Coordinates of C-alpha atoms in Angstrom, one line a residue:
M1 CA 0.5 0.0 0.0
K2 CA 1.2 3.2 -1.3
G3 CA -0.3 6.9 -0.1
K4 CA 0.2 10.4 -2.1
L5 CA -0.6 13.6 -1.4
T6 CA -2.3 15.9 -4.6
S7 CA -2.2 19.6 -4.1
V8 CA -5.5 20.8 -5.4
D9 CA -4.4 24.6 -5.9
S10 CA -1.2 23.3 -8.1
G11 CA -1.2 19.8 -8.9
A12 CA 1.7 18.8 -7.7
I13 CA 1.9 15.0 -6.6
F14 CA 3.7 14.0 -3.4
E15 CA 4.4 10.3 -2.4
L16 CA 3.6 9.8 1.4
E17 CA 7.2 8.6 3.4
S18 CA 6.7 6.1 6.3
V19 CA 6.9 9.5 7.9
S20 CA 5.7 13.0 6.0
L21 CA 5.5 16.3 8.1
L22 CA 3.6 19.1 6.7
G23 CA 5.3 23.1 7.2
R24 CA 7.0 25.6 6.1
S25 CA 10.0 24.5 7.8
N26 CA 12.6 23.3 5.6
E27 CA 12.9 19.7 7.3
C28 CA 9.5 19.8 6.4
N29 CA 8.6 17.1 3.8
I30 CA 5.9 18.5 1.9
L31 CA 6.6 22.3 2.2
V32 CA 3.0 25.1 3.4
N33 CA 4.9 28.2 2.5
D34 CA 2.4 30.2 3.8
P35 CA 2.9 32.3 7.0
R36 CA 0.0 31.3 8.2
A37 CA 1.1 27.5 8.5
S38 CA 3.3 26.2 11.7
R39 CA 6.8 25.4 10.5
R40 CA 6.0 21.9 11.8
H41 CA 2.4 21.8 11.2
A42 CA 1.3 18.0 10.8
M43 CA 2.6 14.9 10.6
I44 CA 1.2 11.9 8.4
R45 CA 2.6 8.6 9.5
K46 CA 1.9 5.1 7.9
Q47 CA 0.8 2.2 10.3
D48 CA -0.2 -1.1 9.7
D49 CA -3.8 -0.5 8.9
G50 CA -3.2 2.7 6.5
Y51 CA -1.7 6.6 6.6
W52 CA -2.6 8.5 9.8
L53 CA -2.9 12.1 9.9
F54 CA -1.5 13.8 13.6
D55 CA -1.8 17.6 13.9
L56 CA 1.4 18.9 15.3
G57 CA -0.1 21.5 18.1
S58 CA -0.7 23.8 14.6
F59 CA -1.5 27.2 15.5
N60 CA -4.5 27.3 12.8
G61 CA -4.9 23.8 12.9
S62 CA -5.5 20.7 10.4
Y63 CA -8.9 19.9 8.6
L64 CA -10.1 16.7 6.6
N65 CA -12.4 16.8 4.9
G66 CA -13.9 20.1 6.8
A67 CA -13.8 19.0 10.4
R68 CA -10.9 20.0 12.4
V69 CA -8.6 17.3 13.2
T70 CA -8.4 17.0 17.4
A71 CA -7.2 13.0 17.3
A72 CA -5.3 10.6 14.7
R73 CA -7.2 10.5 11.5
L74 CA -6.7 6.9 9.5
L75 CA -7.1 8.5 6.0
K76 CA -9.3 7.1 3.6
D77 CA -8.9 7.1 -0.6
G78 CA -10.1 10.2 -1.6
D79 CA -10.4 12.3 1.3
V80 CA -9.4 16.2 1.3
L81 CA -6.9 18.0 3.4
N82 CA -6.8 21.5 4.3
F83 CA -3.9 23.3 6.3
A84 CA -3.6 26.5 6.1
D85 CA -6.2 27.1 3.6
H86 CA -4.2 24.3 1.1
E87 CA -5.9 21.6 -0.2
Y88 CA -4.4 18.3 -1.0
R89 CA -6.0 15.1 -1.4
Y90 CA -5.2 11.8 -0.7
I91 CA -4.4 9.1 -2.9
Q92 CA -4.4 5.6 -1.7
D93 CA -2.6 2.7 -4.0
G94 CA -3.5 -0.9 -2.7
S95 CA -5.1 -1.4 0.7
S96 CA -3.9 -2.9 4.0
T97 CA -6.1 -5.7 3.4
G98 CA -7.1 -7.5 0.7
N99 CA -7.0 -11.2 -1.0
L100 CA -4.4 -13.7 0.8
S101 CA -4.1 -15.5 -1.9
A102 CA -3.5 -13.2 -4.8
S103 CA -1.3 -11.5 -1.8
M104 CA 1.0 -14.4 -1.1
A105 CA 0.9 -14.9 -5.1
C106 CA 2.6 -11.7 -5.5
S107 CA 4.2 -10.5 -2.7
T108 CA 8.1 -11.2 -1.4
I109 CA 8.7 -13.4 1.6
A110 CA 9.8 -11.4 4.7
L111 CA 13.3 -11.8 5.3
I112 CA 13.6 -12.2 9.3
R113 CA 16.6 -11.5 11.3
S114 CA 17.7 -12.7 15.1
K115 CA 20.4 -10.8 16.2
P116 CA 21.2 -8.4 19.3
V117 CA 19.9 -5.1 19.6
I118 CA 19.1 -2.1 21.5
I119 CA 15.4 -1.2 22.7
L120 CA 13.9 2.0 23.7
V121 CA 10.6 2.1 25.4
S122 CA 8.9 5.8 26.3
D123 CA 5.6 6.6 27.8
I124 CA 3.9 9.5 28.6
Q125 CA 3.1 9.2 32.6
G126 CA 0.0 10.1 34.3
F127 CA -1.8 9.8 30.9
T128 CA -4.9 8.7 31.9
T129 CA -5.2 11.8 34.2
L130 CA -4.1 13.5 31.3
S131 CA -6.8 12.4 29.2
E132 CA -9.3 13.1 31.2
Q133 CA -8.2 16.7 32.4
L134 CA -7.6 18.1 29.0
S135 CA -10.3 18.9 26.1
P136 CA -9.7 16.1 23.4
D137 CA -8.4 19.8 21.2
D138 CA -6.0 20.5 23.9
L139 CA -5.2 16.2 23.8
A140 CA -4.9 16.1 20.0
Q141 CA -2.1 19.4 20.3
V142 CA -0.1 17.7 23.5
I143 CA -0.1 14.2 21.6
G144 CA 0.8 15.3 18.4
S145 CA 3.8 17.8 19.4
W146 CA 5.3 14.6 21.6
Y147 CA 5.1 12.0 18.2
S148 CA 6.6 15.0 16.5
E149 CA 9.3 15.2 18.8
C150 CA 10.1 11.3 19.8
E151 CA 10.3 11.3 15.3
L152 CA 12.9 14.0 15.1
I153 CA 14.9 12.7 18.7
L154 CA 15.1 9.6 17.9
S155 CA 15.7 10.1 13.5
N156 CA 18.8 12.1 14.9
Y157 CA 20.5 9.1 16.9
N158 CA 19.8 7.2 14.4
A159 CA 17.1 4.8 15.9
T160 CA 14.1 3.0 13.7
V161 CA 10.9 3.8 15.1
D162 CA 8.7 1.0 15.4
K163 CA 5.7 1.7 16.7
F164 CA 3.4 4.4 18.6
I165 CA 0.7 2.6 21.0
G166 CA -1.1 5.5 21.8
D167 CA 0.9 7.1 24.8
C168 CA 4.1 5.3 24.2
V169 CA 6.9 5.3 21.4
L170 CA 9.1 1.7 20.9
A171 CA 12.2 2.4 19.4
Y172 CA 14.9 0.2 18.6
W173 CA 18.9 0.3 17.5
T174 CA 20.0 -3.0 15.1
E175 CA 24.1 -2.4 16.1
V176 CA 25.1 -2.6 19.7
N177 CA 28.4 -0.8 20.2
E178 CA 30.1 1.8 22.3
K179 CA 28.0 4.4 20.3
T180 CA 24.9 3.0 19.8
L181 CA 24.7 2.2 24.0
N182 CA 25.8 6.2 24.2
D183 CA 23.6 7.0 21.8
S184 CA 20.8 5.3 23.3
V185 CA 21.4 7.0 26.4
L186 CA 21.2 10.6 24.7
A187 CA 17.9 9.7 23.3
A188 CA 16.5 8.9 26.5
C189 CA 17.8 12.3 27.7
D190 CA 16.8 15.0 25.3
L191 CA 13.8 12.4 24.9
L192 CA 12.8 14.0 28.6
A193 CA 14.1 17.7 28.0
S194 CA 11.5 17.6 25.3
C195 CA 8.9 16.7 27.4
H196 CA 9.5 20.0 29.6
K197 CA 10.3 22.2 26.2
I198 CA 5.8 20.8 25.4
Y199 CA 5.2 21.7 28.9
D200 CA 6.7 25.6 28.3
Q201 CA 5.2 26.0 25.0
K202 CA 1.8 24.7 26.0
R203 CA 1.8 25.8 29.7
E204 CA -1.4 27.3 30.0
I205 CA -2.8 24.2 28.5
F206 CA -0.9 22.4 31.1
D207 CA -2.1 25.0 34.3
D208 CA -5.4 25.2 33.2
A209 CA -6.1 21.2 34.1
G210 CA -3.1 21.2 37.0
Q211 CA -1.3 18.7 35.2
K212 CA 2.5 18.5 34.4
F213 CA 4.0 16.3 31.5
G214 CA 6.5 14.1 31.5
A215 CA 7.7 10.6 30.8
G216 CA 9.6 7.5 31.7
V217 CA 12.0 5.9 29.5
A218 CA 13.5 2.0 29.5
L219 CA 16.8 0.8 27.9
H220 CA 17.5 -2.9 27.7
T221 CA 19.9 -5.0 25.1
G222 CA 18.6 -8.7 24.1
K223 CA 18.4 -11.0 21.0
V224 CA 15.0 -10.4 19.3
A225 CA 13.3 -10.9 16.1
Y226 CA 13.1 -8.7 14.1
G227 CA 11.9 -7.9 9.6
G228 CA 8.2 -8.2 8.1
M229 CA 6.2 -10.5 10.7
S230 CA 3.4 -10.4 8.3
Q231 CA 2.1 -8.4 5.2
G232 CA 2.4 -3.9 5.5
E233 CA 4.0 -4.5 9.2
F234 CA 7.4 -4.6 9.7
T235 CA 8.2 -4.7 13.7
L236 CA 10.4 -6.9 16.2
V237 CA 9.0 -9.4 18.8
G238 CA 10.9 -11.7 21.6
D239 CA 10.9 -11.4 25.7
P240 CA 13.3 -8.1 25.6
V241 CA 10.9 -6.3 23.9
N242 CA 8.4 -7.8 26.8
L243 CA 10.9 -7.3 29.3
T244 CA 11.3 -3.5 28.0
F245 CA 8.3 -1.9 28.4
R246 CA 7.5 -4.3 32.0
I247 CA 11.3 -2.1 33.1
E248 CA 9.5 1.1 31.9
S249 CA 6.3 0.9 34.1
L250 CA 9.3 0.8 37.4
T251 CA 10.2 4.6 36.2
R252 CA 7.1 5.6 38.5
T253 CA 8.0 2.8 41.9
L254 CA 11.6 3.9 41.3
E255 CA 11.3 7.5 41.1
K256 CA 13.3 7.4 38.1
E257 CA 13.5 8.2 34.6
I258 CA 16.1 6.6 33.1
L259 CA 15.8 2.8 33.3
T260 CA 17.6 0.3 32.3
T261 CA 18.9 -3.4 33.0
K262 CA 22.3 -5.3 34.0
D263 CA 22.5 -6.9 30.8
F264 CA 23.0 -2.9 29.4
I265 CA 25.7 -1.8 31.7
E266 CA 27.9 -5.0 30.8
A267 CA 27.3 -4.1 27.2
A268 CA 28.2 -1.0 28.0
P269 CA 30.9 -0.6 30.5
N270 CA 32.2 3.1 29.5
L271 CA 28.4 4.2 31.4
R272 CA 28.6 2.0 34.3
N273 CA 30.1 4.9 36.4
M274 CA 27.3 7.4 35.4
A275 CA 24.5 4.5 36.0
E276 CA 23.0 4.2 39.7
N277 CA 22.5 0.1 40.4
L278 CA 18.7 0.4 41.9
G279 CA 18.8 -3.5 43.0
I280 CA 16.9 -6.4 41.7
H281 CA 13.0 -5.8 41.2
Q282 CA 10.2 -8.1 40.7
V283 CA 8.6 -7.6 36.9
K284 CA 4.9 -7.8 36.5
G285 CA 4.9 -11.6 34.8
R286 CA 7.7 -12.7 35.3
S287 CA 9.2 -15.2 37.6
E288 CA 13.1 -14.1 37.6
V289 CA 14.2 -11.4 39.0
V290 CA 15.7 -8.1 37.3
E291 CA 18.9 -6.0 38.7
I292 CA 17.9 -3.0 37.8
W293 CA 20.0 0.5 37.3
G294 CA 19.0 3.8 36.6
F295 CA 20.0 7.3 34.8
N296 CA 19.8 10.9 35.9
R297 CA 19.1 13.1 32.8
D298 CA 22.2 15.3 33.6
S299 CA 24.2 12.7 33.2
K300 CA 25.1 12.8 29.4
P301 CA 27.7 10.1 27.9
S302 CA 30.5 11.9 26.1
T303 CA 29.3 12.1 22.5
D304 CA 33.8 11.4 21.8
E305 CA 33.5 8.9 23.3
A306 CA 32.2 6.4 21.1

């Protein structure tokens, strides 16, 4: 399945990538050259079931078929999108579902790899309360901004974003070495800093609701299977993935924003002096205990060490 946008005004055609940013900034895939458009106005992201439209907290809003986007929306062939009065039509080639036998007959067999990777999971803290206190429009702006920051930060550190799951992001590095281990910690620190940036940008929204905005991050290394698990889906699976999600949930109880495992620390001995041993902990859904370590957000490894 492929998607593209056609400009109703100019007739220009824009092929959509796995992540396409729209706005007036030069970093955007689709430039909306209009002072009424925000620098990063909206994002279209390809998920397993199609292309989803997110407003990134734009000042003048994003519109789908005449209605303002206040939550992520799945695009359908023929949909009309408006950004600062610039109109685009969404065109979809193929679909996310189809005849299985026909699909098998013309598809390429996916290559599944099994190797050690670095896994990162980050989750917005107190999201249930946040979603209850904020209006749908305000919540969509916050989540859209967070998605955008995650995409940008993880891309800067050459991580692969596997998926967003509501208020959570899963990403990974397919090489485990000193540089990528350092990068993963730097990415975690930057993700936390981005929460403060979003809070400062939207302070009035949060203050009116009496809420803060923050996240927890977990890092782990382990051997997983990754590749095309099904038609149109590329992901990673394995016990290390599940464990990373469980560790991230401990950031609340241990009151530490960045947690990792003994496996990660042993793979990165140069980072040991920057981390704190938080002891042995029972992790939900596992019979074996796990040794947990924590990083402080200001304990950044030097970029010259790798």
